[in-house]
Amino acid sequence: MNRWSPALLAGLMLAAAAQDAGAADGLPFTMKVDRLPNGLQVVTAHTDTPGIISYFTIVRTGSRDEVEKGRSGYAHFFEHMMFRGTKQWSSQAYSAKLQAHGADGNAYTTWDYTAYHVTAPKAALADVITLESDRFRFLDYDEAAYRTEAGAVLGEYNLSFSDPGMKAWEVLGETAFTTHTYGHTTIGYGADVKAMPEGFEYARAFFKRHYTPDNTTIIVAGDVEPAEVLAAITKAYGDWTGTHDAPVVPAEPEQT
């Protein structure tokens, strides 16, 4: 199964939101939407992909939620940090487990959400649920690891902005949006990225604020039985706690 495009994924998320509210839209497959008592939304869809499953964890926080001055880039930063491992599953053990199944995992950040995805054989689903539920509940890193990852993100920033087109994109965003946080790129402003190594405590607060079950949607599609998936996810994520503290994103004034 090819990686779903962000546009298709966004469409499925919107359809899930509509169905959650009682509406029904025509899709080329049957979609089931459930919500656990802790607020976690679970979307399952049986599709014609024999033996293959796709597992998305969508945190509904993106660069638009970075409203504090000098703190842009943290949504993208946690795209990196989420692969740092836990006490139970180190980064190396996590990768080795996926590779043993022939599975592929990655992540990306947008203005509106951060997506973590795994494509794997159907037989790997139980292990995928174990790995993903563990890292979203028990991400573990110390300040040294934090600083190392901040340095890696700065390297990515420097590489990206060696392309003049990226600077043009940054200026375009600032010109198009003078107030709304869509005005900055997902990787953040250079000065903010350079200051990240000193933002250890802020990063912990950012994670606690946004990486909560009620701000997360899990989408499992492919050769799956929705009832079985829901039962497994309920067991794995049911004790995940936390309440999203949504920031107030400034509205863009009408442009003339």
mmCIF file of C-alpha atoms in Angstrom:
data_model
loop_
_atom_site.group_PDB
_atom_site.id
_atom_site.type_symbol
_atom_site.label_atom_id
_atom_site.label_comp_id
_atom_site.label_asym_id
_atom_site.label_seq_id
_atom_site.Cartn_x
_atom_site.Cartn_y
_atom_site.Cartn_z
ATOM 1 C CA MET A 1 0.000 0.000 0.000
ATOM 2 C CA ASN A 2 1.407 3.390 -0.930
ATOM 3 C CA ARG A 3 1.577 6.104 1.675
ATOM 4 C CA TRP A 4 -1.666 8.024 1.759
ATOM 5 C CA SER A 5 -1.351 11.593 0.550
ATOM 6 C CA PRO A 6 -1.913 14.354 3.113
ATOM 7 C CA ALA A 7 -4.946 15.489 1.101
ATOM 8 C CA LEU A 8 -6.562 12.039 1.233
ATOM 9 C CA LEU A 9 -5.759 11.693 4.910
ATOM 10 C CA ALA A 10 -7.226 15.121 5.621
ATOM 11 C CA GLY A 11 -10.352 14.110 3.718
ATOM 12 C CA LEU A 12 -10.725 10.968 5.809
ATOM 13 C CA MET A 13 -10.273 12.998 8.985
ATOM 14 C CA LEU A 14 -12.986 15.421 7.880
ATOM 15 C CA ALA A 15 -15.270 12.523 7.015
ATOM 16 C CA ALA A 16 -14.618 11.029 10.438
ATOM 17 C CA ALA A 17 -15.488 14.328 12.081
ATOM 18 C CA ALA A 18 -18.706 14.518 10.086
ATOM 19 C CA GLN A 19 -19.693 10.943 10.909
ATOM 20 C CA ASP A 20 -18.832 11.550 14.559
ATOM 21 C CA ALA A 21 -21.333 14.396 14.432
ATOM 22 C CA GLY A 22 -24.009 12.202 12.883
ATOM 23 C CA ALA A 23 -23.481 12.840 9.175
ATOM 24 C CA ALA A 24 -22.618 10.222 6.543
ATOM 25 C CA ASP A 25 -20.589 10.784 3.392
ATOM 26 C CA GLY A 26 -20.037 8.450 0.456
ATOM 27 C CA LEU A 27 -16.608 6.807 0.581
ATOM 28 C CA PRO A 28 -15.290 3.850 -1.460
ATOM 29 C CA PHE A 29 -15.175 1.797 1.749
ATOM 30 C CA THR A 30 -17.067 1.454 5.005
ATOM 31 C CA MET A 31 -15.665 3.589 7.792
ATOM 32 C CA LYS A 32 -16.401 3.157 11.482
ATOM 33 C CA VAL A 33 -15.759 5.935 14.003
ATOM 34 C CA ASP A 34 -15.564 5.342 17.748
ATOM 35 C CA ARG A 35 -14.464 7.429 20.699
ATOM 36 C CA LEU A 36 -12.968 5.981 23.881
ATOM 37 C CA PRO A 37 -13.903 7.352 27.331
ATOM 38 C CA ASN A 38 -10.563 9.218 27.456
ATOM 39 C CA GLY A 39 -11.466 11.095 24.263
ATOM 40 C CA LEU A 40 -9.297 9.132 21.826
ATOM 41 C CA GLN A 41 -10.972 8.898 18.421
ATOM 42 C CA VAL A 42 -10.578 5.592 16.578
ATOM 43 C CA VAL A 43 -11.360 5.310 12.866
ATOM 44 C CA THR A 44 -11.323 1.897 11.193
ATOM 45 C CA ALA A 45 -11.839 1.103 7.529
ATOM 46 C CA HIS A 46 -11.747 -2.293 5.836
ATOM 47 C CA THR A 47 -10.253 -1.776 2.374
ATOM 48 C CA ASP A 48 -9.331 -4.105 -0.475
ATOM 49 C CA THR A 49 -5.667 -4.560 0.434
ATOM 50 C CA PRO A 50 -5.296 -8.251 1.342
ATOM 51 C CA GLY A 51 -2.699 -8.889 4.024
ATOM 52 C CA ILE A 52 -1.725 -5.211 4.436
ATOM 53 C CA ILE A 53 -2.674 -2.617 7.049
ATOM 54 C CA SER A 54 -1.947 1.084 7.456
ATOM 55 C CA TYR A 55 -1.873 2.619 10.936
ATOM 56 C CA PHE A 56 -1.970 6.394 11.361
ATOM 57 C CA THR A 57 -1.765 8.305 14.617
ATOM 58 C CA ILE A 58 -2.873 11.886 14.052
ATOM 59 C CA VAL A 59 -2.121 14.473 16.719
ATOM 60 C CA ARG A 60 -4.317 17.439 15.879
ATOM 61 C CA THR A 61 -1.540 19.911 16.608
ATOM 62 C CA GLY A 62 0.504 21.548 13.886
ATOM 63 C CA SER A 63 2.523 24.690 13.397
ATOM 64 C CA ARG A 64 -0.614 26.848 13.553
ATOM 65 C CA ASP A 65 -0.831 25.991 17.280
ATOM 66 C CA GLU A 66 2.536 27.642 17.961
ATOM 67 C CA VAL A 67 1.156 30.936 19.197
ATOM 68 C CA GLU A 68 3.893 31.949 21.665
ATOM 69 C CA LYS A 69 6.421 34.364 20.215
ATOM 70 C CA GLY A 70 9.840 32.756 19.893
ATOM 71 C CA ARG A 71 8.460 29.209 20.121
ATOM 72 C CA SER A 72 7.769 28.248 16.517
ATOM 73 C CA GLY A 73 8.831 24.812 15.305
ATOM 74 C CA TYR A 74 7.893 22.664 18.307
ATOM 75 C CA ALA A 75 5.184 20.667 16.523
ATOM 76 C CA HIS A 76 7.789 19.615 13.963
ATOM 77 C CA PHE A 77 10.357 19.084 16.714
ATOM 78 C CA PHE A 78 8.153 16.440 18.336
ATOM 79 C CA GLU A 79 7.827 14.676 15.014
ATOM 80 C CA HIS A 80 11.516 13.910 15.653
ATOM 81 C CA MET A 81 11.322 13.303 19.401
ATOM 82 C CA MET A 82 8.589 10.694 19.092
ATOM 83 C CA PHE A 83 11.183 8.300 17.662
ATOM 84 C CA ARG A 84 13.426 8.653 20.734
ATOM 85 C CA GLY A 85 11.932 5.630 22.461
ATOM 86 C CA THR A 86 10.629 4.720 25.901
ATOM 87 C CA LYS A 87 11.934 2.817 28.882
ATOM 88 C CA GLN A 88 10.331 -0.347 27.497
ATOM 89 C CA TRP A 89 11.101 0.146 23.808
ATOM 90 C CA SER A 90 14.270 2.024 22.911
ATOM 91 C CA SER A 91 14.525 3.761 19.555
ATOM 92 C CA GLN A 92 16.645 0.887 18.264
ATOM 93 C CA ALA A 93 14.262 -1.794 19.580
ATOM 94 C CA TYR A 94 11.270 0.020 18.066
ATOM 95 C CA SER A 95 12.915 0.139 14.635
ATOM 96 C CA ALA A 96 14.116 -3.458 14.849
ATOM 97 C CA LYS A 97 10.624 -4.713 15.702
ATOM 98 C CA LEU A 98 9.088 -2.953 12.705
ATOM 99 C CA GLN A 99 11.866 -4.111 10.391
ATOM 100 C CA ALA A 100 11.420 -7.707 11.548
ATOM 101 C CA HIS A 101 7.888 -7.522 10.162
ATOM 102 C CA GLY A 102 8.979 -5.801 6.962
ATOM 103 C CA ALA A 103 7.008 -2.771 8.128
ATOM 104 C CA ASP A 104 7.686 0.851 7.259
ATOM 105 C CA GLY A 105 7.107 3.825 9.572
ATOM 106 C CA ASN A 106 7.597 7.559 9.330
ATOM 107 C CA ALA A 107 6.009 10.907 10.241
ATOM 108 C CA TYR A 108 5.354 14.388 8.913
ATOM 109 C CA THR A 109 4.139 17.755 10.198
ATOM 110 C CA THR A 110 1.627 20.137 8.640
ATOM 111 C CA TRP A 111 0.121 23.447 9.694
ATOM 112 C CA ASP A 112 -2.865 21.614 11.192
ATOM 113 C CA TYR A 113 -1.678 18.243 12.483
ATOM 114 C CA THR A 114 1.254 15.887 12.949
ATOM 115 C CA ALA A 115 0.933 12.415 11.424
ATOM 116 C CA TYR A 116 2.739 9.229 12.417
ATOM 117 C CA HIS A 117 2.211 6.273 10.101
ATOM 118 C CA VAL A 118 3.128 2.621 9.806
ATOM 119 C CA THR A 119 2.401 0.320 6.877
ATOM 120 C CA ALA A 120 2.781 -3.340 7.773
ATOM 121 C CA PRO A 121 1.598 -6.886 7.128
ATOM 122 C CA LYS A 122 -1.712 -7.719 8.775
ATOM 123 C CA ALA A 123 0.074 -10.169 11.081
ATOM 124 C CA ALA A 124 2.066 -7.286 12.576
ATOM 125 C CA LEU A 125 -0.961 -5.283 13.735
ATOM 126 C CA ALA A 126 -0.807 -6.422 17.371
ATOM 127 C CA ASP A 127 2.851 -5.423 17.603
ATOM 128 C CA VAL A 128 2.179 -2.093 15.883
ATOM 129 C CA ILE A 129 -0.512 -1.294 18.451
ATOM 130 C CA THR A 130 1.872 -2.252 21.262
ATOM 131 C CA LEU A 131 4.680 -0.061 19.921
ATOM 132 C CA GLU A 132 2.548 2.959 19.088
ATOM 133 C CA SER A 133 0.544 2.950 22.307
ATOM 134 C CA ASP A 134 3.763 2.683 24.300
ATOM 135 C CA ARG A 135 5.514 5.658 22.742
ATOM 136 C CA PHE A 136 2.495 7.943 22.828
ATOM 137 C CA ARG A 137 1.886 7.218 26.492
ATOM 138 C CA PHE A 138 5.448 6.872 27.746
ATOM 139 C CA LEU A 139 7.833 8.880 25.562
ATOM 140 C CA ASP A 140 11.056 9.146 27.546
ATOM 141 C CA TYR A 141 14.085 11.366 27.017
ATOM 142 C CA ASP A 142 16.554 13.326 29.115
ATOM 143 C CA GLU A 143 17.967 16.783 28.493
ATOM 144 C CA ALA A 144 21.015 15.424 26.681
ATOM 145 C CA ALA A 145 18.820 13.546 24.199
ATOM 146 C CA TYR A 146 16.648 16.622 23.844
ATOM 147 C CA ARG A 147 19.646 18.797 22.984
ATOM 148 C CA THR A 148 20.916 16.234 20.493
ATOM 149 C CA GLU A 149 17.597 16.223 18.658
ATOM 150 C CA ALA A 150 17.437 20.015 18.745
ATOM 151 C CA GLY A 151 20.791 20.020 16.977
ATOM 152 C CA ALA A 152 19.468 17.601 14.358
ATOM 153 C CA VAL A 153 16.468 19.842 13.724
ATOM 154 C CA LEU A 154 18.768 22.845 13.329
ATOM 155 C CA GLY A 155 20.752 20.859 10.776
ATOM 156 C CA GLU A 156 17.545 20.117 8.886
ATOM 157 C CA TYR A 157 16.636 23.803 9.000
ATOM 158 C CA ASN A 158 20.037 24.852 7.645
ATOM 159 C CA LEU A 159 19.835 22.289 4.852
ATOM 160 C CA SER A 160 16.302 23.324 3.911
ATOM 161 C CA PHE A 161 17.098 27.011 3.870
ATOM 162 C CA SER A 162 20.196 26.543 1.741
ATOM 163 C CA ASP A 163 17.543 26.414 -0.986
ATOM 164 C CA PRO A 164 16.470 30.002 -1.818
ATOM 165 C CA GLY A 165 13.005 28.680 -2.576
ATOM 166 C CA MET A 166 12.466 27.928 1.115
ATOM 167 C CA LYS A 167 13.228 31.509 2.067
ATOM 168 C CA ALA A 168 10.803 32.673 -0.606
ATOM 169 C CA TRP A 169 8.171 30.310 0.846
ATOM 170 C CA GLU A 170 8.762 31.743 4.325
ATOM 171 C CA VAL A 171 8.353 35.316 3.069
ATOM 172 C CA LEU A 172 5.244 34.328 1.111
ATOM 173 C CA GLY A 173 3.655 32.932 4.267
ATOM 174 C CA GLU A 174 4.424 36.060 6.270
ATOM 175 C CA THR A 175 2.968 38.191 3.477
ATOM 176 C CA ALA A 176 -0.193 36.126 3.056
ATOM 177 C CA PHE A 177 -0.881 35.846 6.803
ATOM 178 C CA THR A 178 -0.015 38.878 8.883
ATOM 179 C CA THR A 179 -1.678 37.665 12.096
ATOM 180 C CA HIS A 180 -2.651 33.982 11.863
ATOM 181 C CA THR A 181 0.061 31.435 12.652
ATOM 182 C CA TYR A 182 -0.221 29.994 9.149
ATOM 183 C CA GLY A 183 2.282 32.778 8.517
ATOM 184 C CA HIS A 184 5.273 30.682 9.629
ATOM 185 C CA THR A 185 6.562 27.457 8.124
ATOM 186 C CA THR A 186 6.229 24.122 9.911
ATOM 187 C CA ILE A 187 9.941 23.959 10.692
ATOM 188 C CA GLY A 188 9.776 27.358 12.409
ATOM 189 C CA TYR A 189 11.819 30.538 12.277
ATOM 190 C CA GLY A 190 15.590 30.227 12.262
ATOM 191 C CA ALA A 191 16.076 32.139 15.516
ATOM 192 C CA ASP A 192 13.512 29.937 17.277
ATOM 193 C CA VAL A 193 15.109 26.721 16.013
ATOM 194 C CA LYS A 194 18.557 27.916 17.110
ATOM 195 C CA ALA A 195 17.167 28.615 20.595
ATOM 196 C CA MET A 196 15.559 25.169 20.951
ATOM 197 C CA PRO A 197 18.461 23.565 22.879
ATOM 198 C CA GLU A 198 17.556 25.844 25.801
ATOM 199 C CA GLY A 199 13.852 24.971 25.602
ATOM 200 C CA PHE A 200 13.863 21.633 27.437
ATOM 201 C CA GLU A 201 11.223 22.566 30.023
ATOM 202 C CA TYR A 202 9.072 24.327 27.431
ATOM 203 C CA ALA A 203 9.184 21.217 25.246
ATOM 204 C CA ARG A 204 7.972 19.028 28.103
ATOM 205 C CA ALA A 205 5.075 21.414 28.690
ATOM 206 C CA PHE A 206 4.272 21.469 24.959
ATOM 207 C CA PHE A 207 4.105 17.682 24.858
ATOM 208 C CA LYS A 208 1.906 17.470 27.944
ATOM 209 C CA ARG A 209 -0.398 20.138 26.551
ATOM 210 C CA HIS A 210 -0.894 18.679 23.079
ATOM 211 C CA TYR A 211 -0.129 14.950 23.117
ATOM 212 C CA THR A 212 -3.330 13.900 24.815
ATOM 213 C CA PRO A 213 -5.921 11.262 23.906
ATOM 214 C CA ASP A 214 -8.672 13.802 23.277
ATOM 215 C CA ASN A 215 -6.429 15.553 20.727
ATOM 216 C CA THR A 216 -5.546 12.364 18.863
ATOM 217 C CA THR A 217 -7.151 10.254 16.148
ATOM 218 C CA ILE A 218 -6.002 6.748 15.267
ATOM 219 C CA ILE A 219 -6.874 5.564 11.763
ATOM 220 C CA VAL A 220 -6.445 1.882 10.938
ATOM 221 C CA ALA A 221 -7.215 0.859 7.372
ATOM 222 C CA GLY A 222 -6.645 -2.172 5.205
ATOM 223 C CA ASP A 223 -7.241 -5.861 5.818
ATOM 224 C CA VAL A 224 -8.752 -5.347 9.267
ATOM 225 C CA GLU A 225 -11.846 -6.249 11.254
ATOM 226 C CA PRO A 226 -13.044 -3.011 12.908
ATOM 227 C CA ALA A 227 -14.429 -4.661 16.057
ATOM 228 C CA GLU A 228 -11.164 -6.496 16.710
ATOM 229 C CA VAL A 229 -9.112 -3.361 16.114
ATOM 230 C CA LEU A 230 -11.279 -1.299 18.460
ATOM 231 C CA ALA A 231 -10.983 -3.907 21.215
ATOM 232 C CA ALA A 232 -7.193 -4.032 20.890
ATOM 233 C CA ILE A 233 -6.827 -0.244 20.841
ATOM 234 C CA THR A 234 -9.166 0.148 23.809
ATOM 235 C CA LYS A 235 -7.024 -2.271 25.804
ATOM 236 C CA ALA A 236 -3.742 -0.621 24.779
ATOM 237 C CA TYR A 237 -4.731 3.055 25.046
ATOM 238 C CA GLY A 238 -7.533 2.975 27.603
ATOM 239 C CA ASP A 239 -5.337 4.181 30.471
ATOM 240 C CA TRP A 240 -3.853 7.087 28.480
ATOM 241 C CA THR A 241 -4.725 10.278 30.349
ATOM 242 C CA GLY A 242 -4.509 13.994 29.735
ATOM 243 C CA THR A 243 -6.704 16.809 28.486
ATOM 244 C CA HIS A 244 -5.814 19.013 25.558
ATOM 245 C CA ASP A 245 -5.167 22.650 26.404
ATOM 246 C CA ALA A 246 -5.953 24.211 23.044
ATOM 247 C CA PRO A 247 -4.252 27.539 22.329
ATOM 248 C CA VAL A 248 -6.177 30.522 21.034
ATOM 249 C CA VAL A 249 -5.001 30.955 17.454
ATOM 250 C CA PRO A 250 -5.279 34.601 16.387
ATOM 251 C CA ALA A 251 -7.762 35.192 13.590
ATOM 252 C CA GLU A 252 -6.506 36.682 10.354
ATOM 253 C CA PRO A 253 -8.196 40.047 9.716
ATOM 254 C CA GLU A 254 -10.077 40.469 6.464
ATOM 255 C CA GLN A 255 -7.621 41.418 3.764
ATOM 256 C CA THR A 256 -8.319 44.167 1.294
#
